[in-house]
mmCIF file of C-alpha atoms in Angstrom:
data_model
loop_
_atom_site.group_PDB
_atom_site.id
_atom_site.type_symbol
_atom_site.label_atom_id
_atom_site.label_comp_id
_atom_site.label_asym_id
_atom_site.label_seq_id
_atom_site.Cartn_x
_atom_site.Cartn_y
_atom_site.Cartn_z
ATOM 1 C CA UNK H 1 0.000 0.000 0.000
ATOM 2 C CA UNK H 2 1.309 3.284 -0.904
ATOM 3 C CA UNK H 3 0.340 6.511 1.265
ATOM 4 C CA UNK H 4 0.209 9.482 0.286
ATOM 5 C CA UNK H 5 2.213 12.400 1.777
ATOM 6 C CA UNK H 6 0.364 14.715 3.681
ATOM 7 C CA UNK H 7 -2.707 11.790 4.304
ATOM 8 C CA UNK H 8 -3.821 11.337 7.570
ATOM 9 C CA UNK H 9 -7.633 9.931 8.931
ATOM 10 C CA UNK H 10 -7.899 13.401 11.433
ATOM 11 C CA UNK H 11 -9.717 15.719 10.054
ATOM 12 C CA UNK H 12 -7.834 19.515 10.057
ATOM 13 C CA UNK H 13 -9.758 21.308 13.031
ATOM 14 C CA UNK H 14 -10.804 20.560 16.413
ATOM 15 C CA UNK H 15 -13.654 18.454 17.976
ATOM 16 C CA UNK H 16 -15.772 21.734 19.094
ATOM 17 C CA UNK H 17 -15.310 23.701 16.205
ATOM 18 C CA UNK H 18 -16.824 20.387 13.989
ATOM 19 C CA UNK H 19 -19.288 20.524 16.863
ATOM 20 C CA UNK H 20 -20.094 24.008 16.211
ATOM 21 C CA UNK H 21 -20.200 23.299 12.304
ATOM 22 C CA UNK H 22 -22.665 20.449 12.876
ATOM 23 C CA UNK H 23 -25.081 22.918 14.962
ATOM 24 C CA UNK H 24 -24.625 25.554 12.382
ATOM 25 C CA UNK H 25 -25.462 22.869 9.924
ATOM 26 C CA UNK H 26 -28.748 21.579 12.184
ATOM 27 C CA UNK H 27 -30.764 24.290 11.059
ATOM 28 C CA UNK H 28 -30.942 23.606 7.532
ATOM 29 C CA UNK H 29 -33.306 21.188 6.273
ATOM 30 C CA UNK H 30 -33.422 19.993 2.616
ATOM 31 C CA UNK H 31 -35.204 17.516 0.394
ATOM 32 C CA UNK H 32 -36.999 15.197 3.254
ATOM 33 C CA UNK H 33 -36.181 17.210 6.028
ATOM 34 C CA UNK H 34 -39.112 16.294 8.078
ATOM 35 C CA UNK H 35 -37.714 12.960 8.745
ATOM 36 C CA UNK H 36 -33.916 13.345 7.502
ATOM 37 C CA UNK H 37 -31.257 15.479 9.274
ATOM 38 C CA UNK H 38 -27.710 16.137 7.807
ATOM 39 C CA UNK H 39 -24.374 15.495 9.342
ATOM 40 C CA UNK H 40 -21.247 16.667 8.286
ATOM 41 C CA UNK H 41 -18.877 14.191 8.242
ATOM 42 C CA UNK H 42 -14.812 13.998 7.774
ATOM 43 C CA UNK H 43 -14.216 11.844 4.813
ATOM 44 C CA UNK H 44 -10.118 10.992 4.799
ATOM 45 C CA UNK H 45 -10.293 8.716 2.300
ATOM 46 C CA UNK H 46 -7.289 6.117 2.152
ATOM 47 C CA UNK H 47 -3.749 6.293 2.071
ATOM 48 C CA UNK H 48 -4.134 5.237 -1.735
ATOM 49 C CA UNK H 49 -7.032 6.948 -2.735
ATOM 50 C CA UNK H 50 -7.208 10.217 -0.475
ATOM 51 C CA UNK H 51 -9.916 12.432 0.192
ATOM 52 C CA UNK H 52 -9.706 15.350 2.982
ATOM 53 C CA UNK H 53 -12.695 16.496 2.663
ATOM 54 C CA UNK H 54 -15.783 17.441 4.962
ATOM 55 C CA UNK H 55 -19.291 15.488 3.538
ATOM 56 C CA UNK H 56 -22.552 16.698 4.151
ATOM 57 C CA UNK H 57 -24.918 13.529 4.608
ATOM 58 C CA UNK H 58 -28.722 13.326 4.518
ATOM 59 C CA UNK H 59 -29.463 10.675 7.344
ATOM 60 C CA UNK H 60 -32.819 7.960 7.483
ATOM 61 C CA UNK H 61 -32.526 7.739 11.038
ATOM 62 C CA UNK H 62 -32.948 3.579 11.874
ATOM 63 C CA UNK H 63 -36.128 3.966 13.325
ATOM 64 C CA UNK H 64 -37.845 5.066 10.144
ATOM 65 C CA UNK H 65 -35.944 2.548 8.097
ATOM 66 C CA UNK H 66 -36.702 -0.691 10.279
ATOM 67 C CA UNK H 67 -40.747 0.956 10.489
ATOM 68 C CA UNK H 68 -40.486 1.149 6.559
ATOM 69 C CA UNK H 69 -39.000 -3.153 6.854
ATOM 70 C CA UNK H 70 -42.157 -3.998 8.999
ATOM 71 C CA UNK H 71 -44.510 -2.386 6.564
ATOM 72 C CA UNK H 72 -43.129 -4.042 3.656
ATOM 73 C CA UNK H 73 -42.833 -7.145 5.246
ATOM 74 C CA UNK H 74 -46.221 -7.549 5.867
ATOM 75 C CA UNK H 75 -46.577 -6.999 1.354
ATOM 76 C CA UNK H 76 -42.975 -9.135 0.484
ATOM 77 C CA UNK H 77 -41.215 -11.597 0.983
ATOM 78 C CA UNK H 78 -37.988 -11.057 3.520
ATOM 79 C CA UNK H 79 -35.712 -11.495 -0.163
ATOM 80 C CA UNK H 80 -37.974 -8.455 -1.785
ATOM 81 C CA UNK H 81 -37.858 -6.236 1.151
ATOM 82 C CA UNK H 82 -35.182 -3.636 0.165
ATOM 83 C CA UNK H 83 -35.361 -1.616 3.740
ATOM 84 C CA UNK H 84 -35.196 -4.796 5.322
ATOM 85 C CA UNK H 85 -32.158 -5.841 3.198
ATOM 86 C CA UNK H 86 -30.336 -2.906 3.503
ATOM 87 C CA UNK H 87 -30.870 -3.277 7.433
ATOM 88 C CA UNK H 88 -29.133 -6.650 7.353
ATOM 89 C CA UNK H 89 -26.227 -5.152 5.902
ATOM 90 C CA UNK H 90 -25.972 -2.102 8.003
ATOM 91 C CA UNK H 91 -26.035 -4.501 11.088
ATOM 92 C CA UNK H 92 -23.818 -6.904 9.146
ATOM 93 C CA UNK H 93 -19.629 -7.278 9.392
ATOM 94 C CA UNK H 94 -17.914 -3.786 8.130
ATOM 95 C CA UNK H 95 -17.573 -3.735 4.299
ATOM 96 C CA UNK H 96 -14.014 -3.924 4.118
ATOM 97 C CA UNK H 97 -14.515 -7.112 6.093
ATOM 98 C CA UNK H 98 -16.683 -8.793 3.457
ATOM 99 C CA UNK H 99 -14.620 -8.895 0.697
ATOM 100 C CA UNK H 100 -14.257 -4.822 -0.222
ATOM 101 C CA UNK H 101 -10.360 -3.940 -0.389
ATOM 102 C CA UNK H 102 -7.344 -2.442 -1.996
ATOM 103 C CA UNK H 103 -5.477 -5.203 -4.099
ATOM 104 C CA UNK H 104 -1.853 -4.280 -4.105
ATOM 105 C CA UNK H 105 -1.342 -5.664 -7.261
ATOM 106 C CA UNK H 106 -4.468 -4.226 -9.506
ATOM 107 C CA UNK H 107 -3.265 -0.949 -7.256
ATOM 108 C CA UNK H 108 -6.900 -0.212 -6.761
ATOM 109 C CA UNK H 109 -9.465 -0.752 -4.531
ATOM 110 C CA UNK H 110 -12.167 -3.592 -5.269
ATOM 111 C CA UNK H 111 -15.736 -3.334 -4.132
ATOM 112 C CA UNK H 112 -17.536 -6.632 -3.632
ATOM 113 C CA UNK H 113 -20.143 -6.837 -5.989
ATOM 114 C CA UNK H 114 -22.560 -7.923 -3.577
ATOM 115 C CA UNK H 115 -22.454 -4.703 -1.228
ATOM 116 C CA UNK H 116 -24.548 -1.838 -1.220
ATOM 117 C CA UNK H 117 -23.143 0.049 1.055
ATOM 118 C CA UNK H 118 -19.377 1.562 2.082
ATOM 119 C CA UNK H 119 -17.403 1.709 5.548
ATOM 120 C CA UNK H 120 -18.583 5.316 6.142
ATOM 121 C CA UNK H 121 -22.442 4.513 5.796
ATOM 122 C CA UNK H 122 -21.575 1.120 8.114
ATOM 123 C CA UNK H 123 -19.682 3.172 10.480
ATOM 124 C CA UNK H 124 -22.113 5.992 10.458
ATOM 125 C CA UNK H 125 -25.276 3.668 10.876
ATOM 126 C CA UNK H 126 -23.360 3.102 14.356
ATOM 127 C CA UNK H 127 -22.898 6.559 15.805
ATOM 128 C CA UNK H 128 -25.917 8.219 14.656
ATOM 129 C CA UNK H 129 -28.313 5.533 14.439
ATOM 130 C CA UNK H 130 -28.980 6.231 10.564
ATOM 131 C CA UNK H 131 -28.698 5.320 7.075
ATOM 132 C CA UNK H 132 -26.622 8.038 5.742
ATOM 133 C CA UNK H 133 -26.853 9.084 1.848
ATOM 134 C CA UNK H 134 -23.853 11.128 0.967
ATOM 135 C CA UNK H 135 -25.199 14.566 -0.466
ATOM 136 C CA UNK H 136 -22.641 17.265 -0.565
ATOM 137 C CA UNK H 137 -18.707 17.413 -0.697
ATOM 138 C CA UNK H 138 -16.862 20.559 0.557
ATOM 139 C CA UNK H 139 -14.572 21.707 -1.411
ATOM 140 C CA UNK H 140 -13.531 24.518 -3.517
ATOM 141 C CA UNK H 141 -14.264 28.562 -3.123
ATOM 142 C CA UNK H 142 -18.098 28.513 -3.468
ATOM 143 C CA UNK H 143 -19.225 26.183 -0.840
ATOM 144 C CA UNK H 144 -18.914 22.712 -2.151
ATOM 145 C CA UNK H 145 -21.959 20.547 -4.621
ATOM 146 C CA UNK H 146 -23.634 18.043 -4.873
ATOM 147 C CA UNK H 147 -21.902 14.611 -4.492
ATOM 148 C CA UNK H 148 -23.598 13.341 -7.810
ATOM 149 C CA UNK H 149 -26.224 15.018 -9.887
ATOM 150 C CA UNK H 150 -29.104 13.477 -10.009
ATOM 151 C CA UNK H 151 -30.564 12.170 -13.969
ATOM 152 C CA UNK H 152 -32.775 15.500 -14.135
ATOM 153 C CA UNK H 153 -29.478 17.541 -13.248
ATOM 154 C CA UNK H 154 -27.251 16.748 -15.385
ATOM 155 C CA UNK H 155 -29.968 17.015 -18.077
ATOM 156 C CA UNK H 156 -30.142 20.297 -17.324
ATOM 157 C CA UNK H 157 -26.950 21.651 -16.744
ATOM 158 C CA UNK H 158 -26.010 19.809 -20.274
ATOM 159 C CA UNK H 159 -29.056 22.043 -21.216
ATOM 160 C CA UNK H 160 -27.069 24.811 -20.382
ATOM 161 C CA UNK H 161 -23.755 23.856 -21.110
ATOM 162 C CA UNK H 162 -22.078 23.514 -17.973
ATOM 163 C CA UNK H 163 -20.663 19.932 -16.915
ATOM 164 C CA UNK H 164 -22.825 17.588 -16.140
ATOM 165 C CA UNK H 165 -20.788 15.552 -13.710
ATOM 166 C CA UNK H 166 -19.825 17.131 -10.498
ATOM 167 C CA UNK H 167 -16.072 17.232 -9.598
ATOM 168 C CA UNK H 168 -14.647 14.171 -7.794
ATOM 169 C CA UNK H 169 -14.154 14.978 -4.264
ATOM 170 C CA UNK H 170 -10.896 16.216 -3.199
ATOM 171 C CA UNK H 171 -10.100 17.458 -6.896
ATOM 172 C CA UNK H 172 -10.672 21.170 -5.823
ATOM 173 C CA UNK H 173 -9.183 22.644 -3.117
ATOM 174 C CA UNK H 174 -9.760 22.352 0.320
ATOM 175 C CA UNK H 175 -12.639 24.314 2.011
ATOM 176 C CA UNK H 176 -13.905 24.553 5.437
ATOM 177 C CA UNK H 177 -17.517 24.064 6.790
ATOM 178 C CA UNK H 178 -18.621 27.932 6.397
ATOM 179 C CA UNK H 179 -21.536 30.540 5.499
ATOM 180 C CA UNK H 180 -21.005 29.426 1.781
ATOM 181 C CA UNK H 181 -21.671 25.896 2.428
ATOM 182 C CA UNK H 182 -24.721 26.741 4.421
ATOM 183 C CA UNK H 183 -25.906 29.405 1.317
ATOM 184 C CA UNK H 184 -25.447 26.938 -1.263
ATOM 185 C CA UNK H 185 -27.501 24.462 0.616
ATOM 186 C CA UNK H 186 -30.181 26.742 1.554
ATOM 187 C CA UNK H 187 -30.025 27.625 -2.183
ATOM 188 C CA UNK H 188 -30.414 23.847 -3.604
ATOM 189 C CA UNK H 189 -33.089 23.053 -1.181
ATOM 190 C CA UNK H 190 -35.276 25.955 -2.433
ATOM 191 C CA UNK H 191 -34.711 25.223 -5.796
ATOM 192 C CA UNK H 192 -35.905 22.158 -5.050
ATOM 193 C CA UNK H 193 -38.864 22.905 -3.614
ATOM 194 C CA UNK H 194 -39.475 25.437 -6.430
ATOM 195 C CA UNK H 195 -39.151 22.142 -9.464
#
């Protein structure tokens, strides 16, 4: 494994300032906000693939997703029941337990085929009791985007000639959770709303 100078799992500031950044962050609300929060999140990366950058994830907290399981399973079998499926693997052995790892000798890393989910949403299901969906990366001078564009986004910013794929994260530089981040979020939600 080769790391990557500079790469390290800590994220750049300290435990109350991310603490103030997540209550600056728990008054927004987008999309399903009613029954969603967000939670910012350090996303390192790995010494062979790095990251560094803060994520913004919408989070199903566990209590809606195992309600939405019993509901279905009353309608499906326990094989066609996606919450309940997705709950199995939540609770299930870390992804890069099961088969998900960097092979030295491809010099990538290798998902198995099998899982749905990653370490952070595994690790993440553990400390905040929810499913989270990554939804924004932080990075570069205008307070971050989206983490992928949705079908309906791209088709429209290809509409308008702009680039229809949003920028890998940690490809532009470095940003901190600030009032730009918060704008741009407060922005996309009420666009949103407006569609």
């Amino acid at each position: 494994m080769i790391a990557r100078a500079g790469f390290s799992y800590e994220p750049p500031v300290s435990a109350p300032e991310r603490a103030r950044w997540q209550a600056d962050l728990d008054r927004v609300r987008v999309g399903g906000g009613e029954i969603s929060f967000l939670a910012l999140h350090w996303q390192a990366g790995d010494p062979w693939d790095p990251c560094g950058r803060w994520w913004v994830y919408d989070c199903l907290p566990a209590t809606v997703l195992r309600e939405g399981a019993e509901r279905r399973a009353r309608l499906r079998s326990d094989d066609e029941n996606a919450d309940l499926l997705l709950i199995r693997e939540l609770d299930g052995p870390n992804p890069r337990d099961d088969g998900n790892q960097y092979d030295g000798v491809l010099r990538q890393f290798v998902r198995n085929p099998n899982s749905t989910i990653d370490r952070t949403q595994w690790t993440l299901w553990r400390d905040l009791q929810a499913f989270a969906i990554p939804f924004w990366v932080i990075q570069g001078t205008c307070g971050g985007h989206r983490w992928r564009f949705t079908g309906p986004e791209e088709r429209a910013l290809r509409a308008e000639g702009l680039p229809d794929t949003a920028p890998r994260p940690g490809a532009l530089p470095y940003a901190p959770f600030d009032g730009r981040v918060l704008g741009q979020l407060i922005r996309y939600d009420r666009l949103q709303r407006a569609e």
